[in-house]
Amino acid sequence: MTSSKAVAAATSTTTPTPAPAHPFSVCVFLGSRPGENPAFTQAAVAVGEWIGERGGQLVYGGGRSGLMGTVAEATRKAGGRVVGVIPQALVDKELANQACDELHIVANMHERKAMMAERSDAFIALPGGIGTFEELFEVWTWRQLGYHDKPTGILNADGYYDNMLTFLKQCVGDGFMDEWQMGLVQSGTDHATLLAQLVESAGLSRQHDALKSVI
Ligand code: AMP
């Protein structure tokens, strides 16, 4: 193992060198495919650049495929730190990203999700498929149950989540959810505004004075 890169063995959570200080760590959930609309790729690039330009850390699923690879590359190119967490079974399918500063190859999906959640200060979902939805809804439901209190957002790039947000409002009207539960997730169409809100509401601007000037 060389330089600062840590390629962890299956189920290992060890890192040979301590992670350098970073002002915030954002977990991004997004498609393992690029999708048909170039606006989705643009959103993934913009999110990666926002994180990287502020010296932040991206935590994501560790693949090079689709929007996942796009956000990782954009973060790294903009100067950010990238932590990928991928189950052994998906190393080939999702093209494990050896360019990560830390690439953790874990035993299963449960370990992946637990590590991604543990290493992040906030979560944001971009366009994606059922894997993205599952990850978003899990951290949302964990928050409603009090397992964590990390800000969670939906980037509604080019209206991708319009219908889902309409349906969720219908769930409130139909009595299966309350407004406070909806309030546990922030949605927005502008990546910079949403990311700044998530990072600020994680309380990080109070912990890191330097961050005040960049968000
Ligand atoms: P998708 O949105 O379906 O393209 O998947 C995006 C990412 O979510 C990929 O890295 C998938 O491996 C991951 N994923 C799929 N199913 C799950 C799950 N049950 N829990 C966590 N991540 C998942």
mmCIF file of N, CA and C in Angstrom, residues 45 48-49 51-53 69-82 99 101:
data_model
loop_
_atom_site.group_PDB
_atom_site.id
_atom_site.type_symbol
_atom_site.label_atom_id
_atom_site.label_comp_id
_atom_site.label_asym_id
_atom_site.label_seq_id
_atom_site.Cartn_x
_atom_site.Cartn_y
_atom_site.Cartn_z
ATOM 1 N N VAL A 45 -21.377 16.500 -11.486
ATOM 2 C CA VAL A 45 -20.124 17.257 -11.576
ATOM 3 C C VAL A 45 -20.177 18.457 -10.624
ATOM 4 N N GLY A 48 -19.761 17.383 -7.002
ATOM 5 C CA GLY A 48 -18.376 16.997 -6.727
ATOM 6 C C GLY A 48 -17.475 18.219 -6.628
ATOM 7 N N GLU A 49 -17.676 19.161 -7.550
ATOM 8 C CA GLU A 49 -16.838 20.368 -7.524
ATOM 9 C C GLU A 49 -17.108 21.202 -6.272
ATOM 10 N N ILE A 51 -18.013 20.166 -3.356
ATOM 11 C CA ILE A 51 -17.339 19.517 -2.219
ATOM 12 C C ILE A 51 -15.827 19.728 -2.306
ATOM 13 N N GLY A 52 -15.272 19.462 -3.502
ATOM 14 C CA GLY A 52 -13.817 19.529 -3.662
ATOM 15 C C GLY A 52 -13.258 20.924 -3.483
ATOM 16 N N GLU A 53 -13.950 21.914 -4.043
ATOM 17 C CA GLU A 53 -13.442 23.298 -3.963
ATOM 18 C C GLU A 53 -13.419 23.810 -2.527
ATOM 19 N N GLY A 69 -19.269 7.430 -10.641
ATOM 20 C CA GLY A 69 -17.918 7.746 -11.081
ATOM 21 C C GLY A 69 -17.750 9.228 -11.367
ATOM 22 N N THR A 70 -18.813 9.827 -11.897
ATOM 23 C CA THR A 70 -18.744 11.253 -12.242
ATOM 24 C C THR A 70 -18.524 12.111 -11.007
ATOM 25 N N VAL A 71 -19.287 11.863 -9.941
ATOM 26 C CA VAL A 71 -19.152 12.716 -8.745
ATOM 27 C C VAL A 71 -17.789 12.512 -8.089
ATOM 28 N N ALA A 72 -17.291 11.286 -8.127
ATOM 29 C CA ALA A 72 -15.989 11.009 -7.504
ATOM 30 C C ALA A 72 -14.868 11.724 -8.262
ATOM 31 N N GLU A 73 -14.910 11.632 -9.568
ATOM 32 C CA GLU A 73 -13.865 12.265 -10.370
ATOM 33 C C GLU A 73 -13.902 13.788 -10.204
ATOM 34 N N ALA A 74 -15.113 14.346 -10.208
ATOM 35 C CA ALA A 74 -15.234 15.809 -10.075
ATOM 36 C C ALA A 74 -14.725 16.268 -8.704
ATOM 37 N N THR A 75 -15.019 15.502 -7.676
ATOM 38 C CA THR A 75 -14.557 15.864 -6.328
ATOM 39 C C THR A 75 -13.040 15.856 -6.270
ATOM 40 N N ARG A 76 -12.473 14.779 -6.785
ATOM 41 C CA ARG A 76 -11.011 14.611 -6.726
ATOM 42 C C ARG A 76 -10.305 15.698 -7.528
ATOM 43 N N LYS A 77 -10.809 15.952 -8.727
ATOM 44 C CA LYS A 77 -10.180 16.978 -9.578
ATOM 45 C C LYS A 77 -10.249 18.360 -8.946
ATOM 46 N N ALA A 78 -11.298 18.601 -8.166
ATOM 47 C CA ALA A 78 -11.463 19.918 -7.528
ATOM 48 C C ALA A 78 -10.715 20.006 -6.199
ATOM 49 N N GLY A 79 -10.012 18.944 -5.827
ATOM 50 C CA GLY A 79 -9.176 19.003 -4.626
ATOM 51 C C GLY A 79 -9.784 18.373 -3.393
ATOM 52 N N GLY A 80 -10.891 17.678 -3.543
ATOM 53 C CA GLY A 80 -11.531 17.042 -2.388
ATOM 54 C C GLY A 80 -11.002 15.645 -2.127
ATOM 55 N N ARG A 81 -11.428 15.103 -1.012
ATOM 56 C CA ARG A 81 -11.028 13.754 -0.598
ATOM 57 C C ARG A 81 -12.180 12.812 -0.914
ATOM 58 N N VAL A 82 -11.855 11.610 -1.380
ATOM 59 C CA VAL A 82 -12.906 10.673 -1.798
ATOM 60 C C VAL A 82 -12.779 9.376 -1.019
ATOM 61 N N ALA A 99 -8.990 5.058 -7.687
ATOM 62 C CA ALA A 99 -8.501 6.437 -7.520
ATOM 63 C C ALA A 99 -9.004 7.075 -6.222
ATOM 64 N N ASP A 101 -9.217 8.090 -2.364
ATOM 65 C CA ASP A 101 -8.215 8.239 -1.301
ATOM 66 C C ASP A 101 -8.316 7.093 -0.326
#
